[in-house]
Amino acid sequence: MSPGNDLLPHNITLSSQTATIMYSPYRDGDCQTGWNVSYTYGVQDHGYGIPQGIGTDYHRTYHGGASLQFNWTGTAVYLYGNASMNTYSIVVDGTNEVVTFDVPQGGLLGKKEGLDYGDHTAKLTVHGNGTKEVAFQYAQVTVGLGYGSKIQNTTINAVDEKSSNNLTVADFFHYKGPVDGWSVEDLAKGNSSPVDNFPKIFRPNGSITNLPHQMITSDGGDVVSFKITNASAFIVWGTVNQNHGSKSVKFTGPNVTKWTILEDSSSALDFWQILYWESGLDRNETYTVSVMNRNNSKLAFSAVKIIDGGARISTISGLSTGLKAGVIAAIDIGSMGFLALLAIIGLVYWRRHTKANRPPLLHRLRISISDLGPIEFAPVTSIHSNTSSNRSSRASRVSDKRYSTDSG
């Protein structure tokens, strides 16, 4: 993928329900023996037949030895939640950062900055005897995204919604599986409330947000795939729910093939969570993403967000294309030689032109030297670059200064 030279920092927010975060010993269950998912305003059945999370999600546990782990490509990571003193530790790439203070809800559990640009792993481990709660709410990861151009976001919905009665499958995605496998989810079927058939987010203040329709399957082995190009990063949005299970993702591109396990099971229904994401892409290359349902549980997704940080900006004055001192000197010398050559050609032409138009010898003898006037040649002036030839190269990592944030 992209080497990361000169990339600008950009923050991406990963909620606790992000399917690429791995929880141990389990993702959602009894908080005394593992992790449990909760929402700041609880859960409520809004007609889908399953309790739906209201507010902000977080995972909590009292279990000593419980852990969570995730990977990213970038230079920094920040974890947020709440915990008591000496109840957890954070390890980033094998380096311990022991946190020994109380953290209120939504506070900073720990951070690691100034990492070399590349692939990293963060792991939070719970310590204690089961009497104090540790909760993880979300993480922000600093990735490299673009070179200064305006970031372009493009969202491709799984279903083209031309009208309420004209729903078609977007041709950006390709599906593999039984004929009766993949379909546009009919939320109104068998449910009492969502008569308009839209997935919804119910806000704590009572407002309701309609979400795009989603594609769904319950057949093991079903696959959805798509290609990514002209992109620095992408995010796959979908649903977490009780009847969901493990998925596998195959991500391929130039010099990269990797497999990732997704866990999208949740005791609370949530239609808008990150199922999969990648950053650090080379926008000039093409990548293929294939998501496979590993068993007969549900797999539902609604959109892919493509983030394009833009191409490297090249300017003559700044020589941002990376010209080295030797090349700059060669340009100066070459320019001087070219101008000198032009002067010689001009002199030869002038002499030949003068000779061709000379009067006869007898007439020339009558011409006084003073009649010719002074003969002057313009001096050849060398051209020098206004950029120092010893300009230092940029570091091969993204600054960990936190600029923009992408939470979806």
CSV table of C-alpha atoms in Angstrom, one decimal:
chain,number,residue,atom,x,y,z
A,1,MET,CA,0.0,0.0,0.0
A,2,SER,CA,1.0,3.7,0.2
A,3,PRO,CA,4.5,4.3,1.7
A,4,GLY,CA,3.1,7.3,3.6
A,5,ASN,CA,5.7,9.9,2.7
A,6,ASP,CA,4.4,13.4,3.1
A,7,LEU,CA,0.8,12.2,3.9
A,8,LEU,CA,-1.2,14.6,6.1
A,9,PRO,CA,-2.8,13.4,9.4
A,10,HIS,CA,-6.5,12.6,9.6
A,11,ASN,CA,-8.4,11.0,12.5
A,12,ILE,CA,-10.9,8.2,12.0
A,13,THR,CA,-13.3,7.3,14.9
A,14,LEU,CA,-13.9,3.7,15.7
A,15,SER,CA,-16.9,3.1,18.0
A,16,SER,CA,-16.9,0.2,20.4
A,17,GLN,CA,-19.3,-1.7,18.1
A,18,THR,CA,-16.8,-1.5,15.1
A,19,ALA,CA,-16.7,-5.1,13.8
A,20,THR,CA,-12.9,-5.2,13.3
A,21,ILE,CA,-12.3,-4.7,17.1
A,22,MET,CA,-11.7,-8.1,18.7
A,23,TYR,CA,-13.0,-8.7,22.2
A,24,SER,CA,-11.9,-11.5,24.6
A,25,PRO,CA,-13.2,-13.8,26.1
A,26,TYR,CA,-16.4,-12.7,24.2
A,27,ARG,CA,-17.9,-9.6,22.6
A,28,ASP,CA,-21.2,-9.4,24.3
A,29,GLY,CA,-22.7,-11.2,27.2
A,30,ASP,CA,-22.3,-11.2,31.0
A,31,CYS,CA,-20.1,-8.3,32.1
A,32,GLN,CA,-18.8,-10.3,35.1
A,33,THR,CA,-17.1,-12.9,32.8
A,34,GLY,CA,-16.6,-11.0,29.6
A,35,TRP,CA,-17.7,-7.9,27.7
A,36,ASN,CA,-21.2,-6.5,27.5
A,37,VAL,CA,-22.5,-3.9,25.0
A,38,SER,CA,-24.5,-1.0,26.5
A,39,TYR,CA,-25.9,2.3,25.2
A,40,THR,CA,-26.0,5.6,27.1
A,41,TYR,CA,-29.8,5.8,26.8
A,42,GLY,CA,-30.5,2.1,27.0
A,43,VAL,CA,-32.4,0.0,24.4
A,44,GLN,CA,-35.9,0.1,23.1
A,45,ASP,CA,-38.0,-2.0,20.6
A,46,HIS,CA,-39.1,0.4,17.9
A,47,GLY,CA,-41.0,-2.1,15.9
A,48,TYR,CA,-38.2,-4.3,14.6
A,49,GLY,CA,-38.9,-7.0,17.1
A,50,ILE,CA,-35.4,-6.6,18.7
A,51,PRO,CA,-34.2,-4.0,21.3
A,52,GLN,CA,-32.5,-1.1,19.5
A,53,GLY,CA,-29.6,0.9,21.0
A,54,ILE,CA,-30.3,4.5,21.8
A,55,GLY,CA,-27.4,7.0,22.2
A,56,THR,CA,-23.7,6.1,22.2
A,57,ASP,CA,-22.6,2.5,22.4
A,58,TYR,CA,-19.8,1.3,24.8
A,59,HIS,CA,-18.4,-2.1,25.9
A,60,ARG,CA,-18.0,-2.7,29.6
A,61,THR,CA,-16.6,-5.5,31.8
A,62,TYR,CA,-15.5,-6.3,35.4
A,63,HIS,CA,-13.6,-9.4,34.3
A,64,GLY,CA,-9.9,-9.4,35.1
A,65,GLY,CA,-8.1,-10.7,31.9
A,66,ALA,CA,-10.7,-9.4,29.5
A,67,SER,CA,-9.1,-7.6,26.5
A,68,LEU,CA,-9.8,-5.8,23.3
A,69,GLN,CA,-7.5,-5.3,20.3
A,70,PHE,CA,-7.5,-3.6,16.9
A,71,ASN,CA,-5.1,-2.7,14.1
A,72,TRP,CA,-4.6,0.4,12.0
A,73,THR,CA,-2.2,2.1,9.6
A,74,GLY,CA,-0.9,5.4,10.8
A,75,THR,CA,1.0,7.2,13.6
A,76,ALA,CA,-1.2,7.7,16.7
A,77,VAL,CA,-4.1,6.2,18.7
A,78,TYR,CA,-6.4,7.5,21.4
A,79,LEU,CA,-8.7,5.3,23.5
A,80,TYR,CA,-11.7,6.7,25.4
A,81,GLY,CA,-14.0,5.3,28.0
A,82,ASN,CA,-14.1,5.2,31.8
A,83,ALA,CA,-12.2,3.2,34.5
A,84,SER,CA,-10.8,3.2,38.0
A,85,MET,CA,-7.2,3.5,38.9
A,86,ASN,CA,-4.9,0.5,38.2
A,87,THR,CA,-7.7,-1.5,36.5
A,88,TYR,CA,-6.3,-1.7,33.0
A,89,SER,CA,-3.2,-1.2,30.8
A,90,ILE,CA,-2.7,-0.4,27.1
A,91,VAL,CA,-0.1,-2.0,24.9
A,92,VAL,CA,0.8,-0.5,21.5
A,93,ASP,CA,3.2,-2.7,19.5
A,94,GLY,CA,4.5,-4.3,22.6
A,95,THR,CA,5.2,-1.1,24.6
A,96,ASN,CA,3.3,-0.8,27.9
A,97,GLU,CA,1.6,2.4,28.8
A,98,VAL,CA,0.3,1.9,32.3
A,99,VAL,CA,-2.6,4.2,33.2
A,100,THR,CA,-2.9,4.8,37.0
A,101,PHE,CA,-5.6,7.3,37.4
A,102,ASP,CA,-9.4,7.5,37.4
A,103,VAL,CA,-11.1,8.2,34.1
A,104,PRO,CA,-14.6,9.6,34.0
A,105,GLN,CA,-17.1,8.5,31.3
A,106,GLY,CA,-15.9,9.5,27.9
A,107,GLY,CA,-12.5,10.4,29.2
A,108,LEU,CA,-9.1,9.6,27.7
A,109,LEU,CA,-8.0,6.1,28.8
A,110,GLY,CA,-4.6,6.4,27.1
A,111,LYS,CA,-2.8,7.4,24.0
A,112,LYS,CA,0.3,6.7,21.9
A,113,GLU,CA,1.7,9.3,19.6
A,114,GLY,CA,4.7,9.8,17.4
A,115,LEU,CA,4.8,6.3,15.9
A,116,ASP,CA,6.5,5.7,12.6
A,117,TYR,CA,4.0,5.6,9.8
A,118,GLY,CA,2.9,2.0,9.3
A,119,ASP,CA,0.8,-0.9,10.6
A,120,HIS,CA,0.2,-0.9,14.4
A,121,THR,CA,-1.7,-2.9,17.0
A,122,ALA,CA,-3.4,-1.5,20.1
A,123,LYS,CA,-4.5,-3.8,23.0
A,124,LEU,CA,-6.3,-2.9,26.2
A,125,THR,CA,-6.2,-5.5,29.0
A,126,VAL,CA,-8.3,-5.4,32.1
A,127,HIS,CA,-6.8,-6.0,35.6
A,128,GLY,CA,-8.4,-6.5,38.9
A,129,ASN,CA,-10.6,-8.9,40.9
A,130,GLY,CA,-14.0,-8.2,39.3
A,131,THR,CA,-15.1,-5.4,41.5
A,132,LYS,CA,-14.4,-2.3,39.3
A,133,GLU,CA,-15.8,-1.6,35.9
A,134,VAL,CA,-13.7,-0.8,32.8
A,135,ALA,CA,-15.6,0.6,29.9
A,136,PHE,CA,-14.4,1.3,26.3
A,137,GLN,CA,-16.4,3.8,24.3
A,138,TYR,CA,-14.4,4.6,21.2
A,139,ALA,CA,-10.9,5.0,19.7
A,140,GLN,CA,-9.5,7.7,17.4
A,141,VAL,CA,-6.7,6.6,15.1
A,142,THR,CA,-4.5,9.0,13.2
A,143,VAL,CA,-4.0,7.8,9.6
A,144,GLY,CA,-2.3,9.4,6.6
A,145,LEU,CA,-4.7,10.9,4.1
A,146,GLY,CA,-3.7,13.0,1.1
A,147,TYR,CA,-1.1,15.7,0.4
A,148,GLY,CA,-3.0,18.9,1.0
A,149,SER,CA,-5.8,18.7,-1.6
A,150,LYS,CA,-9.4,18.9,-0.4
A,151,ILE,CA,-10.6,15.5,0.9
A,152,GLN,CA,-13.3,14.1,-1.3
A,153,ASN,CA,-15.9,11.8,0.3
A,154,THR,CA,-18.1,9.6,-1.9
A,155,THR,CA,-20.8,7.3,-0.4
A,156,ILE,CA,-22.1,4.4,-2.6
A,157,ASN,CA,-25.3,2.9,-1.3
A,158,ALA,CA,-25.9,-0.8,-1.7
A,159,VAL,CA,-29.4,0.0,-3.0
A,160,ASP,CA,-30.3,2.6,-5.5
A,161,GLU,CA,-33.4,4.3,-4.1
A,162,LYS,CA,-34.9,5.9,-7.2
A,163,SER,CA,-38.3,5.8,-5.5
A,164,SER,CA,-40.0,3.9,-2.7
A,165,ASN,CA,-41.3,1.5,-5.2
A,166,ASN,CA,-38.2,1.3,-7.4
A,167,LEU,CA,-35.3,-0.2,-5.4
A,168,THR,CA,-32.5,-1.6,-7.5
A,169,VAL,CA,-29.2,-3.2,-6.5
A,170,ALA,CA,-26.2,-0.9,-7.1
A,171,ASP,CA,-23.9,-2.3,-9.9
A,172,PHE,CA,-20.8,-1.2,-7.9
A,173,PHE,CA,-21.2,-4.4,-5.9
A,174,HIS,CA,-21.0,-8.0,-7.1
A,175,TYR,CA,-22.7,-10.9,-5.3
A,176,LYS,CA,-22.0,-14.6,-5.2
A,177,GLY,CA,-24.2,-17.2,-3.6
A,178,PRO,CA,-27.6,-19.0,-4.1
A,179,VAL,CA,-30.3,-17.3,-6.2
A,180,ASP,CA,-32.4,-16.7,-3.1
A,181,GLY,CA,-29.4,-15.6,-1.0
A,182,TRP,CA,-28.9,-11.8,-1.3
A,183,SER,CA,-31.9,-9.5,-1.3
A,184,VAL,CA,-32.9,-6.0,-0.4
A,185,GLU,CA,-34.0,-6.2,3.2
A,186,ASP,CA,-37.8,-5.8,3.7
A,187,LEU,CA,-37.9,-4.3,7.2
A,188,ALA,CA,-41.7,-3.9,7.1
A,189,LYS,CA,-42.3,-7.6,6.7
A,190,GLY,CA,-43.4,-9.1,10.0
A,191,ASN,CA,-42.7,-5.8,11.9
A,192,SER,CA,-45.2,-3.4,13.3
A,193,SER,CA,-43.6,0.1,13.2
A,194,PRO,CA,-41.4,0.9,10.2
A,195,VAL,CA,-44.2,1.1,7.6
A,196,ASP,CA,-41.9,3.1,5.2
A,197,ASN,CA,-39.4,0.2,5.3
A,198,PHE,CA,-36.4,2.4,6.1
A,199,PRO,CA,-33.7,1.4,8.6
A,200,LYS,CA,-33.7,4.1,11.3
A,201,ILE,CA,-31.7,5.7,14.1
A,202,PHE,CA,-33.7,6.8,17.0
A,203,ARG,CA,-32.0,9.7,18.8
A,204,PRO,CA,-32.1,10.4,22.5
A,205,ASN,CA,-33.9,13.7,21.8
A,206,GLY,CA,-36.7,11.9,20.0
A,207,SER,CA,-35.6,12.7,16.5
A,208,ILE,CA,-35.5,9.9,13.9
A,209,THR,CA,-32.9,9.6,11.1
A,210,ASN,CA,-33.7,7.4,8.0
A,211,LEU,CA,-30.7,5.3,6.7
A,212,PRO,CA,-30.2,3.8,3.3
A,213,HIS,CA,-31.8,0.5,2.5
A,214,GLN,CA,-29.5,-2.5,3.0
A,215,MET,CA,-28.6,-5.8,1.2
A,216,ILE,CA,-28.9,-8.8,3.4
A,217,THR,CA,-28.2,-12.6,3.3
A,218,SER,CA,-28.5,-15.4,5.8
A,219,ASP,CA,-26.7,-18.1,3.8
A,220,GLY,CA,-23.2,-19.2,4.7
A,221,GLY,CA,-20.7,-18.8,2.0
A,222,ASP,CA,-22.5,-15.8,0.4
A,223,VAL,CA,-20.0,-13.2,-0.8
A,224,VAL,CA,-20.2,-9.5,-1.7
A,225,SER,CA,-17.2,-7.9,-3.4
A,226,PHE,CA,-16.2,-4.6,-4.9
A,227,LYS,CA,-13.2,-2.7,-6.2
A,228,ILE,CA,-11.6,0.4,-4.8
A,229,THR,CA,-9.6,2.9,-6.8
A,230,ASN,CA,-8.8,6.6,-6.5
A,231,ALA,CA,-9.1,6.2,-2.8
A,232,SER,CA,-6.9,6.8,0.3
A,233,ALA,CA,-9.3,5.0,2.6
A,234,PHE,CA,-12.8,3.4,2.7
A,235,ILE,CA,-15.4,2.4,5.3
A,236,VAL,CA,-18.1,-0.3,4.9
A,237,TRP,CA,-21.2,0.6,6.9
A,238,GLY,CA,-23.7,-2.0,8.1
A,239,THR,CA,-25.8,-3.6,10.8
A,240,VAL,CA,-24.9,-5.3,14.1
A,241,ASN,CA,-27.5,-7.5,15.6
A,242,GLN,CA,-28.4,-10.6,17.7
A,243,ASN,CA,-28.6,-13.0,14.8
A,244,HIS,CA,-25.3,-12.0,13.3
A,245,GLY,CA,-22.0,-13.9,13.5
A,246,SER,CA,-18.5,-14.1,12.2
A,247,LYS,CA,-17.5,-12.9,8.7
A,248,SER,CA,-14.2,-13.0,6.8
A,249,VAL,CA,-12.8,-10.3,4.5
A,250,LYS,CA,-10.2,-10.8,1.8
A,251,PHE,CA,-8.4,-7.6,0.9
A,252,THR,CA,-6.1,-7.7,-2.1
A,253,GLY,CA,-4.0,-5.2,-4.0
A,254,PRO,CA,-0.5,-4.6,-5.3
A,255,ASN,CA,1.9,-6.5,-3.0
A,256,VAL,CA,-0.8,-7.1,-0.4
A,257,THR,CA,-3.2,-9.9,0.4
A,258,LYS,CA,-4.7,-10.1,3.9
A,259,TRP,CA,-7.6,-11.8,5.7
A,260,THR,CA,-9.6,-10.2,8.5
A,261,ILE,CA,-12.3,-11.7,10.8
A,262,LEU,CA,-15.3,-9.5,11.5
A,263,GLU,CA,-17.6,-9.9,14.6
A,264,ASP,CA,-20.9,-8.1,14.1
A,265,SER,CA,-23.0,-9.8,16.8
A,266,SER,CA,-24.7,-7.6,19.3
A,267,SER,CA,-27.6,-8.0,21.8
A,268,ALA,CA,-28.8,-4.5,20.7
A,269,LEU,CA,-29.8,-3.7,17.1
A,270,ASP,CA,-27.8,-0.9,15.5
A,271,PHE,CA,-28.1,-0.2,11.8
A,272,TRP,CA,-25.1,2.1,11.4
A,273,GLN,CA,-21.8,0.7,12.5
A,274,ILE,CA,-18.4,0.1,10.8
A,275,LEU,CA,-18.1,-3.4,9.5
A,276,TYR,CA,-14.8,-3.0,7.8
A,277,TRP,CA,-12.3,-0.3,6.9
A,278,GLU,CA,-8.9,0.3,5.4
A,279,SER,CA,-6.5,3.3,5.1
A,280,GLY,CA,-3.1,3.9,3.8
A,281,LEU,CA,-4.1,3.1,0.2
A,282,ASP,CA,-2.3,4.1,-2.9
A,283,ARG,CA,-4.9,6.1,-4.9
A,284,ASN,CA,-3.3,5.2,-8.2
A,285,GLU,CA,-3.8,1.4,-7.6
A,286,THR,CA,-6.9,-0.8,-7.5
A,287,TYR,CA,-7.9,-3.0,-4.6
A,288,THR,CA,-10.5,-5.7,-4.3
A,289,VAL,CA,-12.6,-6.3,-1.2
A,290,SER,CA,-14.5,-9.6,-0.7
A,291,VAL,CA,-16.8,-10.1,2.4
A,292,MET,CA,-18.0,-13.6,3.1
A,293,ASN,CA,-20.7,-14.8,5.5
A,294,ARG,CA,-19.0,-17.7,7.3
A,295,ASN,CA,-22.2,-19.4,8.7
A,296,ASN,CA,-25.9,-19.2,8.4
A,297,SER,CA,-26.2,-16.0,10.4
A,298,LYS,CA,-27.2,-12.6,9.0
A,299,LEU,CA,-25.0,-10.3,7.1
A,300,ALA,CA,-26.4,-6.9,6.2
A,301,PHE,CA,-24.7,-3.8,4.8
A,302,SER,CA,-25.9,-0.5,3.5
A,303,ALA,CA,-23.1,1.6,2.1
A,304,VAL,CA,-19.4,2.1,1.3
A,305,LYS,CA,-17.8,5.5,2.0
A,306,ILE,CA,-14.7,6.2,-0.2
A,307,ILE,CA,-12.3,8.8,1.1
A,308,ASP,CA,-9.9,10.4,-1.5
A,309,GLY,CA,-7.1,12.5,-0.1
A,310,GLY,CA,-6.0,13.6,-3.6
A,311,ALA,CA,-2.8,13.2,-5.5
A,312,ARG,CA,0.6,14.7,-4.5
A,313,ILE,CA,0.7,18.4,-5.4
A,314,SER,CA,3.7,19.4,-7.6
A,315,THR,CA,4.8,23.0,-7.9
A,316,ILE,CA,7.7,24.4,-9.8
A,317,SER,CA,8.7,27.0,-7.2
A,318,GLY,CA,8.6,24.5,-4.4
A,319,LEU,CA,10.1,21.6,-6.4
A,320,SER,CA,7.8,19.4,-4.4
A,321,THR,CA,8.4,16.6,-6.8
A,322,GLY,CA,11.5,15.7,-4.9
A,323,LEU,CA,14.3,17.0,-7.2
A,324,LYS,CA,17.7,16.6,-5.5
A,325,ALA,CA,20.6,19.0,-5.3
A,326,GLY,CA,22.5,17.3,-8.1
A,327,VAL,CA,19.5,17.6,-10.4
A,328,ILE,CA,19.0,21.2,-9.6
A,329,ALA,CA,22.7,22.0,-10.2
A,330,ALA,CA,22.5,20.1,-13.5
A,331,ILE,CA,19.5,22.3,-14.5
A,332,ASP,CA,21.6,25.4,-13.7
A,333,ILE,CA,24.6,24.2,-15.7
A,334,GLY,CA,22.5,23.0,-18.6
A,335,SER,CA,20.7,26.4,-18.7
A,336,MET,CA,24.0,28.3,-18.8
A,337,GLY,CA,25.3,26.0,-21.6
A,338,PHE,CA,22.2,26.4,-23.6
A,339,LEU,CA,22.3,30.2,-23.4
A,340,ALA,CA,26.0,30.2,-24.4
A,341,LEU,CA,25.2,28.0,-27.4
A,342,LEU,CA,22.5,30.4,-28.5
A,343,ALA,CA,25.0,33.3,-28.2
A,344,ILE,CA,27.6,31.4,-30.4
A,345,ILE,CA,24.9,30.6,-33.0
A,346,GLY,CA,23.8,34.2,-33.0
A,347,LEU,CA,27.4,35.4,-33.5
A,348,VAL,CA,28.0,33.1,-36.4
A,349,TYR,CA,24.8,34.1,-38.1
A,350,TRP,CA,25.6,37.8,-37.7
A,351,ARG,CA,29.1,37.4,-39.2
A,352,ARG,CA,27.7,35.4,-42.2
A,353,HIS,CA,24.9,37.9,-42.7
A,354,THR,CA,27.4,40.8,-42.6
A,355,LYS,CA,29.7,39.0,-45.0
A,356,ALA,CA,26.9,38.3,-47.4
A,357,ASN,CA,25.9,42.0,-47.5
A,358,ARG,CA,29.4,43.5,-47.7
A,359,PRO,CA,29.9,46.2,-50.4
A,360,PRO,CA,32.7,45.6,-53.0
A,361,LEU,CA,36.3,45.9,-51.7
A,362,LEU,CA,36.9,49.3,-53.1
A,363,HIS,CA,33.7,50.7,-51.5
A,364,ARG,CA,34.6,49.1,-48.2
A,365,LEU,CA,37.9,50.8,-48.2
A,366,ARG,CA,36.1,54.1,-48.2
A,367,ILE,CA,34.3,53.3,-45.0
A,368,SER,CA,35.8,54.7,-41.8
A,369,ILE,CA,36.0,52.4,-38.8
A,370,SER,CA,34.3,55.2,-36.8
A,371,ASP,CA,31.3,54.9,-39.1
A,372,LEU,CA,30.5,51.4,-37.7
A,373,GLY,CA,30.0,52.7,-34.2
A,374,PRO,CA,30.7,50.6,-31.1
A,375,ILE,CA,30.1,46.9,-31.2
A,376,GLU,CA,28.6,45.4,-28.1
A,377,PHE,CA,27.6,41.9,-27.0
A,378,ALA,CA,25.1,41.3,-24.2
A,379,PRO,CA,26.6,39.2,-21.4
A,380,VAL,CA,25.3,35.7,-20.8
A,381,THR,CA,23.7,35.6,-17.3
A,382,SER,CA,23.3,32.2,-15.6
A,383,ILE,CA,19.9,31.3,-14.1
A,384,HIS,CA,19.9,29.9,-10.6
A,385,SER,CA,17.0,28.1,-8.8
A,386,ASN,CA,15.4,30.0,-6.0
A,387,THR,CA,15.2,26.8,-4.0
A,388,SER,CA,18.0,25.7,-1.8
A,389,SER,CA,19.8,22.6,-3.2
A,390,ASN,CA,20.2,21.3,0.3
A,391,ARG,CA,16.6,21.3,1.1
A,392,SER,CA,15.9,18.5,3.6
A,393,SER,CA,13.5,15.7,2.7
A,394,ARG,CA,10.4,15.2,4.7
A,395,ALA,CA,10.2,12.5,7.3
A,396,SER,CA,8.7,9.2,6.1
A,397,ARG,CA,5.8,9.4,8.6
A,398,VAL,CA,2.7,11.4,9.1
A,399,SER,CA,2.8,14.1,11.7
A,400,ASP,CA,0.8,13.0,14.7
A,401,LYS,CA,-0.7,16.4,15.1
A,402,ARG,CA,-4.5,15.9,15.1
A,403,TYR,CA,-6.2,17.8,12.3
A,404,SER,CA,-9.4,16.6,10.9
A,405,THR,CA,-11.7,13.8,12.1
A,406,ASP,CA,-13.8,11.3,10.2
A,407,SER,CA,-16.4,9.5,12.2
A,408,GLY,CA,-18.4,8.4,9.2
